[in-house]
Amino acid sequence: MKEPKKPLPKPQEPAPFRHPVSPFEPVSQFLGHSLAAAIGFVGLALISRIPVLILSLIAKWLGMELPPALHVVEELMFWADVILFTVVFASGVVIFLVEMYVETKIRIIEALQRRT
């Protein structure tokens, strides 16, 4: 036999704040995202060097010199990675600042509304 359906629990009253925030939470969150971006771009730099390293190993094995154009390509790939990381990091800083501004503004408005 089927058991009768249990009623759904009543929703709880909302807390005055959405969630408790320590003063260090935004900074630690920002540092964590920055570290993740840095590790990702170091990985990208290493992966993008693999074809050049393979070609240089083949050239050494055959006793040949790498063409200068390959060194230029290698350096361009490195600087493109550095520039891309800078753009991503700067955009992360801007997003962090905007989010903190909006969150602070909302909390101030909520606190003022509770006082009145």
PDB file of C-alpha atoms in Angstrom:
ATOM      1  CA  MET A   1       0.000   0.000   0.000  1.00  0.00           C
ATOM      2  CA  LYS A   2       1.022   3.534  -0.640  1.00  0.00           C
ATOM      3  CA  GLU A   3       1.936   5.649   2.312  1.00  0.00           C
ATOM      4  CA  PRO A   4       0.213   9.024   2.594  1.00  0.00           C
ATOM      5  CA  LYS A   5       2.299  11.945   1.425  1.00  0.00           C
ATOM      6  CA  LYS A   6       3.959  13.928   4.162  1.00  0.00           C
ATOM      7  CA  PRO A   7       3.367  17.672   4.114  1.00  0.00           C
ATOM      8  CA  LEU A   8       6.289  19.812   3.063  1.00  0.00           C
ATOM      9  CA  PRO A   9       8.077  21.611   5.887  1.00  0.00           C
ATOM     10  CA  LYS A  10       7.315  25.295   6.324  1.00  0.00           C
ATOM     11  CA  PRO A  11      10.000  27.629   5.035  1.00  0.00           C
ATOM     12  CA  GLN A  12      12.061  29.232   7.755  1.00  0.00           C
ATOM     13  CA  GLU A  13      12.077  32.933   8.420  1.00  0.00           C
ATOM     14  CA  PRO A  14      14.828  34.661   6.465  1.00  0.00           C
ATOM     15  CA  ALA A  15      17.843  35.816   8.431  1.00  0.00           C
ATOM     16  CA  PRO A  16      18.523  39.549   8.654  1.00  0.00           C
ATOM     17  CA  PHE A  17      21.561  39.056   6.418  1.00  0.00           C
ATOM     18  CA  ARG A  18      21.760  36.698   3.475  1.00  0.00           C
ATOM     19  CA  HIS A  19      24.754  34.944   4.990  1.00  0.00           C
ATOM     20  CA  PRO A  20      27.310  35.742   7.666  1.00  0.00           C
ATOM     21  CA  VAL A  21      30.460  37.269   6.233  1.00  0.00           C
ATOM     22  CA  SER A  22      33.778  37.528   7.947  1.00  0.00           C
ATOM     23  CA  PRO A  23      35.828  40.609   7.109  1.00  0.00           C
ATOM     24  CA  PHE A  24      38.419  38.415   5.397  1.00  0.00           C
ATOM     25  CA  GLU A  25      36.036  36.402   3.196  1.00  0.00           C
ATOM     26  CA  PRO A  26      36.045  38.754   0.170  1.00  0.00           C
ATOM     27  CA  VAL A  27      39.823  39.134   0.260  1.00  0.00           C
ATOM     28  CA  SER A  28      40.442  35.406   0.623  1.00  0.00           C
ATOM     29  CA  GLN A  29      37.970  34.714  -2.195  1.00  0.00           C
ATOM     30  CA  PHE A  30      39.765  37.235  -4.423  1.00  0.00           C
ATOM     31  CA  LEU A  31      43.174  35.755  -3.591  1.00  0.00           C
ATOM     32  CA  GLY A  32      41.902  32.245  -4.296  1.00  0.00           C
ATOM     33  CA  HIS A  33      40.584  33.225  -7.716  1.00  0.00           C
ATOM     34  CA  SER A  34      43.823  35.094  -8.479  1.00  0.00           C
ATOM     35  CA  LEU A  35      45.899  32.075  -7.512  1.00  0.00           C
ATOM     36  CA  ALA A  36      43.735  29.801  -9.659  1.00  0.00           C
ATOM     37  CA  ALA A  37      44.149  32.156 -12.633  1.00  0.00           C
ATOM     38  CA  ALA A  38      47.914  32.303 -12.126  1.00  0.00           C
ATOM     39  CA  ILE A  39      48.225  28.518 -11.929  1.00  0.00           C
ATOM     40  CA  GLY A  40      46.088  28.173 -15.055  1.00  0.00           C
ATOM     41  CA  PHE A  41      48.244  30.549 -17.040  1.00  0.00           C
ATOM     42  CA  VAL A  42      51.466  28.905 -15.880  1.00  0.00           C
ATOM     43  CA  GLY A  43      49.992  25.643 -17.144  1.00  0.00           C
ATOM     44  CA  LEU A  44      49.035  27.321 -20.414  1.00  0.00           C
ATOM     45  CA  ALA A  45      52.570  28.672 -20.810  1.00  0.00           C
ATOM     46  CA  LEU A  46      54.049  25.219 -20.239  1.00  0.00           C
ATOM     47  CA  ILE A  47      51.618  23.525 -22.615  1.00  0.00           C
ATOM     48  CA  SER A  48      52.188  26.118 -25.333  1.00  0.00           C
ATOM     49  CA  ARG A  49      55.951  25.481 -25.143  1.00  0.00           C
ATOM     50  CA  ILE A  50      55.613  21.747 -25.788  1.00  0.00           C
ATOM     51  CA  PRO A  51      55.709  21.978 -29.630  1.00  0.00           C
ATOM     52  CA  VAL A  52      58.776  24.246 -29.547  1.00  0.00           C
ATOM     53  CA  LEU A  53      60.551  21.962 -27.077  1.00  0.00           C
ATOM     54  CA  ILE A  54      59.791  18.907 -29.216  1.00  0.00           C
ATOM     55  CA  LEU A  55      61.170  20.654 -32.298  1.00  0.00           C
ATOM     56  CA  SER A  56      64.295  21.740 -30.419  1.00  0.00           C
ATOM     57  CA  LEU A  57      64.871  18.179 -29.160  1.00  0.00           C
ATOM     58  CA  ILE A  58      64.496  16.816 -32.697  1.00  0.00           C
ATOM     59  CA  ALA A  59      66.892  19.474 -33.985  1.00  0.00           C
ATOM     60  CA  LYS A  60      69.486  18.617 -31.311  1.00  0.00           C
ATOM     61  CA  TRP A  61      69.087  14.922 -32.045  1.00  0.00           C
ATOM     62  CA  LEU A  62      69.700  15.576 -35.754  1.00  0.00           C
ATOM     63  CA  GLY A  63      72.553  17.978 -34.966  1.00  0.00           C
ATOM     64  CA  MET A  64      70.815  21.004 -36.487  1.00  0.00           C
ATOM     65  CA  GLU A  65      70.262  24.549 -35.275  1.00  0.00           C
ATOM     66  CA  LEU A  66      66.770  25.892 -34.686  1.00  0.00           C
ATOM     67  CA  PRO A  67      65.832  28.651 -37.095  1.00  0.00           C
ATOM     68  CA  PRO A  68      65.734  32.137 -35.513  1.00  0.00           C
ATOM     69  CA  ALA A  69      62.080  32.455 -36.504  1.00  0.00           C
ATOM     70  CA  LEU A  70      61.233  29.641 -34.091  1.00  0.00           C
ATOM     71  CA  HIS A  71      62.842  31.560 -31.227  1.00  0.00           C
ATOM     72  CA  VAL A  72      60.740  34.591 -32.184  1.00  0.00           C
ATOM     73  CA  VAL A  73      57.571  32.466 -32.185  1.00  0.00           C
ATOM     74  CA  GLU A  74      58.492  31.050 -28.778  1.00  0.00           C
ATOM     75  CA  GLU A  75      58.991  34.519 -27.324  1.00  0.00           C
ATOM     76  CA  LEU A  76      55.773  35.822 -28.895  1.00  0.00           C
ATOM     77  CA  MET A  77      53.828  32.936 -27.374  1.00  0.00           C
ATOM     78  CA  PHE A  78      55.301  33.731 -23.959  1.00  0.00           C
ATOM     79  CA  TRP A  79      54.420  37.438 -24.147  1.00  0.00           C
ATOM     80  CA  ALA A  80      50.938  36.665 -25.463  1.00  0.00           C
ATOM     81  CA  ASP A  81      50.417  34.464 -22.402  1.00  0.00           C
ATOM     82  CA  VAL A  82      51.667  37.222 -20.064  1.00  0.00           C
ATOM     83  CA  ILE A  83      49.412  39.825 -21.701  1.00  0.00           C
ATOM     84  CA  LEU A  84      46.411  37.485 -21.582  1.00  0.00           C
ATOM     85  CA  PHE A  85      47.038  36.823 -17.876  1.00  0.00           C
ATOM     86  CA  THR A  86      47.296  40.570 -17.218  1.00  0.00           C
ATOM     87  CA  VAL A  87      43.974  41.224 -18.961  1.00  0.00           C
ATOM     88  CA  VAL A  88      42.227  38.394 -17.089  1.00  0.00           C
ATOM     89  CA  PHE A  89      43.701  39.483 -13.751  1.00  0.00           C
ATOM     90  CA  ALA A  90      42.769  43.148 -14.311  1.00  0.00           C
ATOM     91  CA  SER A  91      39.218  42.200 -15.287  1.00  0.00           C
ATOM     92  CA  GLY A  92      39.016  40.036 -12.155  1.00  0.00           C
ATOM     93  CA  VAL A  93      40.070  43.023 -10.046  1.00  0.00           C
ATOM     94  CA  VAL A  94      37.400  45.213 -11.654  1.00  0.00           C
ATOM     95  CA  ILE A  95      34.708  42.555 -11.148  1.00  0.00           C
ATOM     96  CA  PHE A  96      35.786  42.093  -7.520  1.00  0.00           C
ATOM     97  CA  LEU A  97      35.587  45.835  -6.852  1.00  0.00           C
ATOM     98  CA  VAL A  98      32.162  46.170  -8.483  1.00  0.00           C
ATOM     99  CA  GLU A  99      30.778  43.157  -6.587  1.00  0.00           C
ATOM    100  CA  MET A 100      32.095  44.483  -3.276  1.00  0.00           C
ATOM    101  CA  TYR A 101      30.637  47.934  -3.981  1.00  0.00           C
ATOM    102  CA  VAL A 102      27.201  46.522  -4.833  1.00  0.00           C
ATOM    103  CA  GLU A 103      27.195  44.130  -1.861  1.00  0.00           C
ATOM    104  CA  THR A 104      28.244  46.898   0.530  1.00  0.00           C
ATOM    105  CA  LYS A 105      25.592  49.237  -0.837  1.00  0.00           C
ATOM    106  CA  ILE A 106      22.881  46.567  -0.424  1.00  0.00           C
ATOM    107  CA  ARG A 107      23.962  45.828   3.153  1.00  0.00           C
ATOM    108  CA  ILE A 108      23.964  49.524   4.065  1.00  0.00           C
ATOM    109  CA  ILE A 109      20.472  49.983   2.603  1.00  0.00           C
ATOM    110  CA  GLU A 110      19.199  46.893   4.475  1.00  0.00           C
ATOM    111  CA  ALA A 111      20.734  48.121   7.736  1.00  0.00           C
ATOM    112  CA  LEU A 112      19.183  51.576   7.303  1.00  0.00           C
ATOM    113  CA  GLN A 113      15.776  50.059   6.552  1.00  0.00           C
ATOM    114  CA  ARG A 114      15.936  47.926   9.699  1.00  0.00           C
ATOM    115  CA  ARG A 115      16.773  50.985  11.825  1.00  0.00           C
ATOM    116  CA  THR A 116      13.780  52.984  10.609  1.00  0.00           C
TER     117      THR A 116
END
